[in-house]
């Protein structure tokens, strides 16, 4: 082994605490960077990645087999512009009944012999594929109670119902069906009132715009017999719906990812440069016995890279292990294909970390290499005289125990090291503050996003794809009012509308009854109170250039009404262009659902089942609300925020530990003197802890306002990215008590980092300390 | 006689302060043991640093073992030190993360000799200095005298043309100090050229054949030790 190798090996092996700190720091930093980077990748266009991975269908078409033969339908796969096709697959809509007698929504059931396909490959998330009659694979969106593998569904509540056992859950990139089974099973479910259709899936060379999709649909229609094409669904609609679900959370994931990576970079740099910078005396000795500056630089870079490489390797492994469950949750929420940590994330994080370690070690090593040998030896032996004398003089006057005032002053002996510690504490508290704010804002977004979630029960006014009469709707209302558990309710429907002056159609939510219960979080103005009023989202105002108080002409089903904008709501649906108005503005509009709030102590499930029995003759049904995907996403993000924050705070504490270990090792002779003159071990602990107290307090005082300011800066940027302003409930999330506690977090981080070396110093025998060079 | 050290008209100033040393001219012959004495601040350590190539003169030339070193760059100075100089410090300056034998062989390895040869040379020196039983011990486990013996072994491992000793007994108890003194004397009797910086006149008299006394950076006295 060469001299450089021997020096490097011995430094790594003998300086165990420092080696372990570098290993742990790089490991935790790389772990958080891998987790953060993976989630950023997962959050970046989840639909598009899934669509590509699963060869998603640009167009899903339904044909009437009575009017076009299977051969005729299959031949449409040969039309110009079609690059791939799959089908025809038999398809049918069933009204299933679950094991408890509940009525889940109607399911589009498609017969496919296996999940693999040139178009719309299905990602089997759990269980297996349906291999024989009586087996069904459900869309993964249904996974969870009451549907689990082994659950049995009845295909209807009629006498000819067939039992279908759930054997798996799968995902289609474009939601081409709600469930799949064997083609024979689909055929067996057909009846006069419920005929089979043929599903055909296509990919085209150009299908990026609505216009191209419309042209394709016309070509398909012309290629088959008259009225054989029943309908088409475009991938653009599926993408819009998917992105709408994911949009509010993506900027949060990206913000977490970025702060994780930035923190990792700063802490690694600080720890590595700190460790090299404290070996000046050793470097001086090496030079005195004949090491060239180049050999010194090489030795110290290698010395940092060896433990860092171990930490990076462990970090990549741990990061992958931690990321997998989070990615699993993310994919289930976004409804995307199976996500795994992208290989290039591992490579980039590992390579980046090595590069940072190399650069962080190179700068102080170069400085040390250039330092005059005599200076290196003398600087390394002890702090420069006078560097902390003023602090000792000033702090000695304070009415504090001498060990505390002495310890406080020692923090000033090594300004560079104190700065490294301060940076670690500042970024630790900044992360904690920012992360807490972001989590609170995210929870506020979740609460503000979907007022429907506030309702315990959703009542459907009629059967799917039917148009219930006004009298039936009145009966539904009467049934709801007659239920003793009803606290309040309101009716709602979604409608396509046109706004005068806007070229493209928009969507409206129209409300009936107690409209206040459906209110969104308001950014400005107020929620609708009466007819003639409309509440719009930020995107609408941005797009039309209107403002609160302006009048807007809205056309619905041939009626035109002039409505006054009375409020700006926090609503990112439909790109923030959706409007909200009273249903009575339009004579022909009727509610499709009723959202019911229950009296305290009433079970939503029991209420829904009871009401369903009353409504069944009318075609209506009631469903108890389950936690929405949005809520699940927020729970996941909360968990992720907590784990990332913990990791980053741990890294910050390790940064402090590293600096205090180095400092204590250097000062061990001084501590020996303190012991020799009668300072008890607990005073030594106080002394070492006091040396970081100022840094902890200062770090908190700097870190908390910075984290607060970062939150105030990032949130509106996120909002603008999603084309929405944000209400105060999302922006003003900190309480004074929280801020004070976060400020103390700086002190806690510093104390945590200093505790181990403090007890080490207290336990060292005075004689040993005095003999130490 | 071959000159091992030749210093010609050397002065040294730190920043803009007054001269720390010189102008000074000095020659040390091969096999000579020169003791440099003087009060604190007289320029003893500055002179030693200039001879070791750890520092550069403000004016004048420094030639050691036939090589003018005041014009060498850092890289060349490092090579010069590893091949021509052995140094002993007051506070030992051992690498505390290397054990005794590793500390001793380190300069030998820098010169590129084989591990076997370096180990053999280290074994020879440890035997000579009576520290063989501590070969695998780390410096923190040794007494001050034992550490200084390790430092001496490290300094001699490359058979340097010049041994520099900076207050070698300054941090030692009396008994250990006597051991180191005897060691230096042996080395001198075996023909090792030595430059010894010390406050200790007794040490200077015992170990050196010649002594110079510095006062305010100038040679106030230059004499054979027998004459002192």
Short mmCIF file of C-alpha atoms in Angstrom, two decimals, chain A residues 109-556:
data_model
loop_
_atom_site.label_atom_id
_atom_site.label_comp_id
_atom_site.label_asym_id
_atom_site.label_seq_id
_atom_site.Cartn_x
_atom_site.Cartn_y
_atom_site.Cartn_z
CA UNK A 109 -67.51 -5.00 -18.10
CA UNK A 110 -65.24 -5.99 -20.97
CA UNK A 111 -64.30 -9.51 -22.02
CA UNK A 112 -60.56 -9.95 -22.57
CA UNK A 113 -58.78 -13.27 -22.47
CA UNK A 114 -55.63 -11.76 -20.97
CA UNK A 115 -54.34 -8.40 -19.81
CA UNK A 116 -51.62 -8.15 -22.45
CA UNK A 117 -52.40 -6.21 -25.56
CA UNK A 118 -50.73 -4.15 -28.27
CA UNK A 119 -53.08 -1.35 -27.22
CA UNK A 120 -54.22 -0.63 -23.66
CA UNK A 121 -52.10 -3.20 -21.86
CA UNK A 122 -53.63 -3.68 -18.44
CA UNK A 123 -51.43 -3.42 -15.37
CA UNK A 124 -52.48 -6.17 -12.98
CA UNK A 125 -51.94 -4.55 -9.58
CA UNK A 126 -52.91 -7.54 -7.44
CA UNK A 127 -54.37 -11.03 -7.73
CA UNK A 128 -54.55 -12.69 -11.14
CA UNK A 129 -56.42 -12.47 -14.42
CA UNK A 130 -59.92 -13.92 -14.87
CA UNK A 131 -59.43 -17.34 -16.41
CA UNK A 132 -62.91 -18.83 -16.38
CA UNK A 133 -66.53 -17.94 -16.07
CA UNK A 134 -67.53 -16.59 -12.68
CA UNK A 135 -64.31 -14.59 -12.27
CA UNK A 136 -63.91 -10.85 -12.55
CA UNK A 137 -61.01 -8.38 -12.39
CA UNK A 138 -61.99 -4.94 -11.12
CA UNK A 139 -60.40 -1.60 -11.85
CA UNK A 140 -57.89 -0.79 -9.09
CA UNK A 141 -59.96 2.31 -8.31
CA UNK A 142 -62.43 -0.05 -6.60
CA UNK A 143 -59.81 -1.76 -4.43
CA UNK A 144 -60.74 -1.59 -0.76
CA UNK A 145 -63.92 -2.33 1.16
CA UNK A 146 -66.33 -3.75 0.09
CA UNK A 147 -64.26 -5.13 -2.80
CA UNK A 148 -61.36 -7.40 -2.01
CA UNK A 149 -59.88 -10.42 -3.71
CA UNK A 150 -62.30 -13.23 -3.02
CA UNK A 151 -65.33 -10.92 -2.70
CA UNK A 152 -68.39 -12.03 -4.63
CA UNK A 153 -70.52 -9.71 -6.76
CA UNK A 154 -73.91 -10.48 -8.17
CA UNK A 155 -74.18 -9.28 -11.76
CA UNK A 156 -77.61 -7.80 -10.98
CA UNK A 157 -80.40 -8.11 -8.44
CA UNK A 158 -82.55 -9.97 -10.96
CA UNK A 159 -83.43 -13.64 -10.94
CA UNK A 160 -80.92 -14.37 -13.73
CA UNK A 161 -78.04 -12.86 -11.79
CA UNK A 162 -74.65 -14.57 -11.94
CA UNK A 163 -72.07 -14.65 -9.15
CA UNK A 164 -68.71 -13.13 -10.04
CA UNK A 165 -65.70 -13.67 -7.78
CA UNK A 166 -63.15 -10.87 -7.66
CA UNK A 167 -59.77 -12.45 -8.56
CA UNK A 168 -57.69 -9.34 -9.22
CA UNK A 169 -57.40 -5.58 -9.61
CA UNK A 170 -55.99 -3.92 -12.72
CA UNK A 171 -55.42 -0.47 -14.18
CA UNK A 172 -56.12 0.75 -17.69
CA UNK A 173 -54.24 3.91 -18.66
CA UNK A 174 -57.39 5.45 -20.15
CA UNK A 175 -59.99 3.73 -17.93
CA UNK A 176 -61.28 1.78 -20.91
CA UNK A 177 -63.49 -0.29 -18.57
CA UNK A 178 -64.47 -0.64 -14.92
CA UNK A 179 -63.99 -4.40 -14.89
CA UNK A 180 -62.83 -7.28 -17.07
CA UNK A 181 -63.74 -10.92 -17.36
CA UNK A 182 -63.54 -13.67 -19.95
CA UNK A 183 -65.29 -12.98 -23.29
CA UNK A 184 -67.57 -16.00 -22.65
CA UNK A 185 -68.67 -14.54 -19.33
CA UNK A 186 -69.64 -11.24 -20.97
CA UNK A 187 -71.62 -13.07 -23.64
CA UNK A 188 -73.48 -15.05 -20.99
CA UNK A 189 -74.62 -11.87 -19.25
CA UNK A 190 -76.41 -10.48 -22.28
CA UNK A 191 -80.19 -10.08 -22.28
CA UNK A 192 -82.80 -8.37 -24.39
CA UNK A 193 -82.71 -5.26 -22.24
CA UNK A 194 -78.92 -5.30 -21.89
CA UNK A 195 -77.23 -6.07 -25.22
CA UNK A 196 -73.53 -6.57 -25.84
CA UNK A 197 -71.46 -3.94 -27.62
CA UNK A 198 -68.03 -4.39 -29.25
CA UNK A 199 -65.14 -2.42 -27.84
CA UNK A 200 -62.30 -1.52 -30.17
CA UNK A 201 -59.08 0.21 -29.04
CA UNK A 202 -56.85 2.24 -31.36
CA UNK A 203 -53.55 4.04 -31.47
CA UNK A 204 -52.96 6.61 -34.22
CA UNK A 205 -49.94 8.33 -35.67
CA UNK A 206 -51.51 11.75 -34.93
CA UNK A 207 -54.02 12.13 -32.11
CA UNK A 208 -52.73 15.09 -30.16
CA UNK A 209 -55.65 17.50 -30.64
CA UNK A 210 -59.41 17.40 -30.34
CA UNK A 211 -59.65 18.24 -34.02
CA UNK A 212 -57.54 15.22 -35.02
CA UNK A 213 -59.63 12.98 -32.76
CA UNK A 214 -62.85 14.33 -34.30
CA UNK A 215 -61.53 13.63 -37.80
CA UNK A 216 -60.58 10.09 -36.76
CA UNK A 217 -64.07 9.52 -35.30
CA UNK A 218 -65.67 10.66 -38.56
CA UNK A 219 -63.44 8.30 -40.55
CA UNK A 220 -64.40 5.41 -38.26
CA UNK A 221 -68.08 6.22 -38.54
CA UNK A 222 -67.81 6.20 -42.34
CA UNK A 223 -65.92 2.92 -42.38
CA UNK A 224 -68.70 0.86 -40.77
CA UNK A 225 -72.40 0.45 -41.61
CA UNK A 226 -74.77 3.28 -40.72
CA UNK A 227 -75.19 3.83 -36.95
CA UNK A 228 -72.84 0.91 -36.15
CA UNK A 229 -70.49 3.22 -34.25
CA UNK A 230 -72.24 3.89 -30.95
CA UNK A 231 -69.69 6.23 -29.41
CA UNK A 232 -66.04 7.04 -28.83
CA UNK A 233 -63.93 8.14 -25.90
CA UNK A 234 -60.80 10.16 -26.46
CA UNK A 235 -57.58 9.74 -24.51
CA UNK A 236 -57.51 13.54 -24.22
CA UNK A 237 -60.55 13.42 -21.91
CA UNK A 238 -58.94 10.70 -19.80
CA UNK A 239 -55.76 12.76 -19.58
CA UNK A 240 -57.67 15.89 -18.60
CA UNK A 241 -59.51 14.02 -15.85
CA UNK A 242 -56.32 12.38 -14.55
CA UNK A 243 -54.32 15.58 -14.54
CA UNK A 244 -57.18 17.39 -12.84
CA UNK A 245 -57.00 14.91 -9.99
CA UNK A 246 -53.23 15.12 -9.69
CA UNK A 247 -52.70 18.82 -10.41
CA UNK A 248 -53.11 20.35 -6.94
CA UNK A 249 -50.68 17.94 -5.30
CA UNK A 250 -47.91 17.86 -7.90
CA UNK A 251 -46.35 21.23 -6.99
CA UNK A 252 -46.24 20.11 -3.35
CA UNK A 253 -44.40 16.93 -4.25
CA UNK A 254 -41.96 18.88 -6.35
CA UNK A 255 -41.38 21.40 -3.54
CA UNK A 256 -40.67 18.59 -1.08
CA UNK A 257 -38.35 16.91 -3.54
CA UNK A 258 -36.42 20.11 -4.20
CA UNK A 259 -35.95 20.98 -0.55
CA UNK A 260 -34.81 17.42 0.16
CA UNK A 261 -32.19 17.62 -2.54
CA UNK A 262 -31.02 21.15 -1.62
CA UNK A 263 -30.72 20.18 2.05
CA UNK A 264 -28.74 17.08 1.14
CA UNK A 265 -26.29 19.14 -0.93
CA UNK A 266 -25.77 21.72 1.80
CA UNK A 267 -25.33 19.26 4.66
CA UNK A 268 -22.96 16.98 2.74
CA UNK A 269 -20.85 19.99 1.72
CA UNK A 270 -20.82 21.32 5.26
CA UNK A 271 -19.85 18.01 6.90
CA UNK A 272 -17.16 17.12 4.39
CA UNK A 273 -15.55 20.55 4.23
CA UNK A 274 -15.74 20.78 8.03
CA UNK A 275 -13.98 17.45 8.48
CA UNK A 276 -11.16 18.34 6.07
CA UNK A 277 -10.79 21.82 7.52
CA UNK A 278 -10.20 20.45 11.01
CA UNK A 279 -7.26 18.27 10.01
CA UNK A 280 -4.90 21.13 9.34
CA UNK A 281 -2.32 20.04 11.89
CA UNK A 282 -2.25 16.53 10.52
CA UNK A 283 -1.85 17.96 7.04
CA UNK A 284 1.05 20.07 8.35
CA UNK A 285 2.77 16.94 9.72
CA UNK A 286 2.30 15.10 6.46
CA UNK A 287 3.89 17.97 4.58
CA UNK A 288 6.73 18.20 7.07
CA UNK A 289 7.69 14.57 6.48
CA UNK A 290 7.61 14.98 2.73
CA UNK A 291 4.07 14.71 1.36
CA UNK A 292 3.65 16.95 -1.70
CA UNK A 293 0.61 19.25 -1.87
CA UNK A 294 -0.85 16.98 -4.56
CA UNK A 295 -0.48 13.92 -2.34
CA UNK A 296 -2.14 15.74 0.55
CA UNK A 297 -5.07 16.74 -1.66
CA UNK A 298 -5.38 13.19 -3.00
CA UNK A 299 -5.28 11.68 0.49
CA UNK A 300 -7.99 13.97 1.82
CA UNK A 301 -10.34 13.61 -1.11
CA UNK A 302 -10.02 9.81 -0.92
CA UNK A 303 -10.47 9.98 2.84
CA UNK A 304 -13.82 11.73 2.34
CA UNK A 305 -14.88 9.60 -0.62
CA UNK A 306 -14.45 6.20 1.10
CA UNK A 307 -17.02 6.66 3.90
CA UNK A 308 -19.16 8.79 1.60
CA UNK A 309 -19.27 5.97 -0.96
CA UNK A 310 -20.41 3.54 1.73
CA UNK A 311 -23.05 6.04 2.85
CA UNK A 312 -24.17 6.67 -0.71
CA UNK A 313 -24.52 2.95 -1.44
CA UNK A 314 -26.51 2.38 1.75
CA UNK A 315 -28.55 5.52 1.02
CA UNK A 316 -29.49 4.34 -2.46
CA UNK A 317 -30.62 0.96 -1.09
CA UNK A 318 -32.54 2.52 1.79
CA UNK A 319 -34.00 5.21 -0.48
CA UNK A 320 -35.34 2.53 -2.83
CA UNK A 321 -36.82 0.58 0.06
CA UNK A 322 -38.50 3.68 1.51
CA UNK A 323 -39.65 5.00 -1.86
CA UNK A 324 -41.41 1.81 -2.89
CA UNK A 325 -44.34 1.98 -0.44
CA UNK A 326 -44.73 5.70 -1.10
CA UNK A 327 -44.67 5.10 -4.85
CA UNK A 328 -47.16 2.28 -4.41
CA UNK A 329 -49.53 4.67 -2.65
CA UNK A 330 -48.87 7.35 -5.25
CA UNK A 331 -49.66 5.03 -8.12
CA UNK A 332 -52.88 3.90 -6.46
CA UNK A 333 -53.95 7.50 -6.01
CA UNK A 334 -52.98 8.67 -9.48
CA UNK A 335 -54.31 5.41 -10.90
CA UNK A 336 -51.15 4.95 -12.89
CA UNK A 337 -49.16 1.93 -13.90
CA UNK A 338 -46.72 0.35 -11.47
CA UNK A 339 -44.11 2.85 -10.39
CA UNK A 340 -40.61 1.99 -9.35
CA UNK A 341 -37.58 4.11 -8.60
CA UNK A 342 -36.23 5.13 -11.99
CA UNK A 343 -32.71 3.72 -12.45
CA UNK A 344 -31.48 7.08 -13.58
CA UNK A 345 -32.68 8.65 -10.31
CA UNK A 346 -30.40 6.24 -8.42
CA UNK A 347 -27.51 6.92 -10.78
CA UNK A 348 -27.98 10.69 -10.74
CA UNK A 349 -28.35 10.91 -6.97
CA UNK A 350 -25.34 8.64 -6.34
CA UNK A 351 -23.20 10.38 -8.96
CA UNK A 352 -24.31 13.80 -7.79
CA UNK A 353 -23.57 12.96 -4.16
CA UNK A 354 -20.10 11.68 -5.05
CA UNK A 355 -19.46 14.84 -7.06
CA UNK A 356 -20.61 17.05 -4.18
CA UNK A 357 -18.45 15.13 -1.71
CA UNK A 358 -15.50 15.41 -4.09
CA UNK A 359 -15.96 19.16 -4.57
CA UNK A 360 -16.67 19.74 -0.87
CA UNK A 361 -13.45 17.92 0.02
CA UNK A 362 -11.42 19.41 -2.82
CA UNK A 363 -11.84 23.06 -1.84
CA UNK A 364 -10.53 22.79 1.76
CA UNK A 365 -7.99 20.15 0.70
CA UNK A 366 -6.60 22.52 -1.93
CA UNK A 367 -6.49 25.26 0.66
CA UNK A 368 -4.74 22.94 3.08
CA UNK A 369 -2.35 21.76 0.36
CA UNK A 370 -1.33 25.35 -0.35
CA UNK A 371 -0.97 26.33 3.30
CA UNK A 372 2.56 26.83 4.56
CA UNK A 373 3.58 23.77 6.54
CA UNK A 374 4.51 25.68 9.66
CA UNK A 375 1.18 27.48 9.59
CA UNK A 376 -0.73 24.24 9.12
CA UNK A 377 0.91 22.74 12.17
CA UNK A 378 0.44 25.80 14.35
CA UNK A 379 -3.14 26.61 13.18
CA UNK A 380 -4.15 22.99 13.61
CA UNK A 381 -2.81 22.79 17.12
CA UNK A 382 -5.06 25.42 18.63
CA UNK A 383 -7.41 28.26 17.71
CA UNK A 384 -5.61 31.40 16.65
CA UNK A 385 -4.88 33.57 19.63
CA UNK A 386 -7.31 36.39 20.07
CA UNK A 387 -9.96 34.78 17.91
CA UNK A 388 -12.38 34.24 20.78
CA UNK A 389 -10.80 36.31 23.52
CA UNK A 390 -13.26 39.16 23.11
CA UNK A 391 -16.12 36.66 23.45
CA UNK A 392 -14.60 35.16 26.58
CA UNK A 393 -14.20 38.63 28.08
CA UNK A 394 -17.73 39.71 27.21
CA UNK A 395 -19.50 36.52 28.25
CA UNK A 396 -17.57 36.17 31.51
CA UNK A 397 -19.42 39.27 32.74
CA UNK A 398 -22.81 37.59 32.33
CA UNK A 399 -24.43 36.23 35.50
CA UNK A 400 -24.10 32.64 34.30
CA UNK A 401 -22.27 29.62 35.71
CA UNK A 402 -18.64 29.86 34.55
CA UNK A 403 -18.82 26.56 32.66
CA UNK A 404 -21.77 27.94 30.65
CA UNK A 405 -20.20 31.33 29.89
CA UNK A 406 -16.91 29.61 28.99
CA UNK A 407 -18.75 27.18 26.73
CA UNK A 408 -20.72 29.98 25.07
CA UNK A 409 -17.48 31.78 24.21
CA UNK A 410 -15.82 28.72 22.72
CA UNK A 411 -18.39 28.79 19.95
CA UNK A 412 -16.51 31.78 18.55
CA UNK A 413 -13.09 30.12 18.47
CA UNK A 414 -13.54 28.55 15.04
CA UNK A 415 -15.68 30.92 12.95
CA UNK A 416 -15.73 28.63 9.90
CA UNK A 417 -16.79 25.61 11.91
CA UNK A 418 -19.36 27.67 13.80
CA UNK A 419 -20.70 28.80 10.43
CA UNK A 420 -20.96 25.18 9.25
CA UNK A 421 -22.90 24.29 12.40
CA UNK A 422 -25.06 27.37 12.03
CA UNK A 423 -25.85 26.41 8.43
CA UNK A 424 -26.87 22.91 9.52
CA UNK A 425 -29.18 24.30 12.20
CA UNK A 426 -30.58 27.00 9.92
CA UNK A 427 -31.46 24.50 7.23
CA UNK A 428 -32.82 22.04 9.77
CA UNK A 429 -35.23 24.62 11.19
CA UNK A 430 -35.96 26.01 7.74
CA UNK A 431 -36.95 22.53 6.58
CA UNK A 432 -39.06 21.89 9.65
CA UNK A 433 -40.82 25.27 9.28
CA UNK A 434 -41.37 24.98 5.55
CA UNK A 435 -42.46 21.37 5.80
CA UNK A 436 -44.95 22.09 8.59
CA UNK A 437 -46.39 24.99 6.60
CA UNK A 438 -46.56 23.00 3.41
CA UNK A 439 -48.31 20.11 5.14
CA UNK A 440 -50.81 22.45 6.79
CA UNK A 441 -51.44 24.17 3.44
CA UNK A 442 -51.86 20.84 1.74
CA UNK A 443 -54.41 19.76 4.33
CA UNK A 444 -56.20 23.05 3.78
CA UNK A 445 -56.18 22.40 0.03
CA UNK A 446 -57.73 19.00 0.67
CA UNK A 447 -60.45 20.47 2.83
CA UNK A 448 -61.10 23.30 0.39
CA UNK A 449 -60.97 21.31 -2.83
CA UNK A 450 -64.07 19.20 -2.82
CA UNK A 451 -67.12 20.31 -0.86
CA UNK A 452 -68.85 17.08 -1.88
CA UNK A 453 -66.58 15.29 0.61
CA UNK A 454 -68.31 17.16 3.41
CA UNK A 455 -71.55 15.32 2.65
CA UNK A 456 -71.98 11.99 4.40
CA UNK A 457 -74.32 10.55 1.79
CA UNK A 458 -74.73 11.06 -1.95
CA UNK A 459 -78.20 10.39 -3.33
CA UNK A 460 -78.61 9.74 -7.06
CA UNK A 461 -81.85 11.22 -8.32
CA UNK A 462 -82.31 8.53 -11.00
CA UNK A 463 -80.75 5.50 -12.63
CA UNK A 464 -77.54 6.05 -14.63
CA UNK A 465 -78.03 7.47 -18.13
CA UNK A 466 -81.68 8.27 -17.44
CA UNK A 467 -83.46 11.58 -17.24
CA UNK A 468 -85.72 11.44 -14.18
CA UNK A 469 -88.93 13.41 -14.36
CA UNK A 470 -89.63 16.45 -12.21
CA UNK A 471 -92.14 14.48 -10.19
CA UNK A 472 -89.64 11.69 -9.54
CA UNK A 473 -87.11 14.27 -8.38
CA UNK A 474 -89.71 15.77 -6.07
CA UNK A 475 -90.30 12.31 -4.62
CA UNK A 476 -86.57 11.85 -4.05
CA UNK A 477 -86.47 15.16 -2.19
CA UNK A 478 -89.44 14.14 -0.15
CA UNK A 479 -87.79 10.84 0.73
CA UNK A 480 -84.65 12.62 1.90
CA UNK A 481 -86.67 15.08 3.98
CA UNK A 482 -88.69 12.23 5.46
CA UNK A 483 -85.57 10.47 6.73
CA UNK A 484 -85.15 11.35 10.42
CA UNK A 485 -81.34 11.28 10.13
CA UNK A 486 -81.22 14.11 7.58
CA UNK A 487 -79.66 17.29 8.93
CA UNK A 488 -79.51 19.26 5.68
CA UNK A 489 -79.15 18.61 1.96
CA UNK A 490 -78.71 20.34 -1.35
CA UNK A 491 -79.13 19.32 -4.98
CA UNK A 492 -76.49 19.60 -7.61
CA UNK A 493 -75.88 18.91 -11.29
CA UNK A 494 -73.05 19.39 -13.71
CA UNK A 495 -73.81 21.01 -17.01
CA UNK A 496 -72.08 22.07 -20.19
CA UNK A 497 -72.56 25.79 -20.71
CA UNK A 498 -71.35 28.52 -23.02
CA UNK A 499 -70.21 31.92 -21.90
CA UNK A 500 -70.69 34.79 -24.28
CA UNK A 501 -67.28 35.95 -25.43
CA UNK A 502 -65.55 32.63 -24.77
CA UNK A 503 -64.95 30.36 -27.74
CA UNK A 504 -64.82 27.04 -25.92
CA UNK A 505 -67.63 25.53 -23.87
CA UNK A 506 -67.28 25.41 -20.09
CA UNK A 507 -68.72 23.41 -17.26
CA UNK A 508 -71.04 24.65 -14.58
CA UNK A 509 -72.06 23.29 -11.20
CA UNK A 510 -75.68 24.21 -10.54
CA UNK A 511 -77.06 24.07 -7.01
CA UNK A 512 -80.51 23.73 -5.49
CA UNK A 513 -81.77 24.13 -1.93
CA UNK A 514 -79.33 24.86 0.90
CA UNK A 515 -76.62 26.10 -1.49
CA UNK A 516 -74.39 27.40 1.31
CA UNK A 517 -73.49 23.79 2.20
CA UNK A 518 -71.83 23.38 -1.21
CA UNK A 519 -69.64 26.44 -0.90
CA UNK A 520 -66.02 26.35 -1.92
CA UNK A 521 -63.24 28.15 -0.04
CA UNK A 522 -63.48 31.75 -1.18
CA UNK A 523 -60.48 33.75 -2.37
CA UNK A 524 -62.51 36.95 -2.74
CA UNK A 525 -66.18 37.99 -2.61
CA UNK A 526 -68.81 35.55 -1.34
CA UNK A 527 -70.52 32.26 -2.25
CA UNK A 528 -73.78 32.29 -4.25
CA UNK A 529 -76.77 33.26 -2.16
CA UNK A 530 -79.51 33.60 -4.74
CA UNK A 531 -80.43 33.36 -8.40
CA UNK A 532 -78.73 35.87 -10.66
CA UNK A 533 -75.38 35.30 -9.01
CA UNK A 534 -72.40 33.30 -10.18
CA UNK A 535 -69.14 32.32 -8.48
CA UNK A 536 -66.16 31.61 -10.69
CA UNK A 537 -62.66 30.19 -10.26
CA UNK A 538 -59.42 32.14 -10.72
CA UNK A 539 -58.78 30.52 -14.09
CA UNK A 540 -62.09 31.88 -15.39
CA UNK A 541 -61.20 35.44 -14.36
CA UNK A 542 -57.72 35.10 -15.87
CA UNK A 543 -59.09 33.68 -19.10
CA UNK A 544 -61.92 36.17 -19.61
CA UNK A 545 -60.29 39.23 -18.03
CA UNK A 546 -63.42 39.76 -15.90
CA UNK A 547 -63.57 40.71 -12.24
CA UNK A 548 -65.95 40.41 -9.32
CA UNK A 549 -68.99 42.61 -9.91
CA UNK A 550 -68.99 42.10 -13.68
CA UNK A 551 -71.91 40.49 -15.43
CA UNK A 552 -71.55 37.42 -17.56
CA UNK A 553 -74.02 35.95 -20.08
CA UNK A 554 -74.36 32.20 -19.65
CA UNK A 555 -76.16 29.92 -22.12
CA UNK A 556 -77.52 26.53 -21.05
#
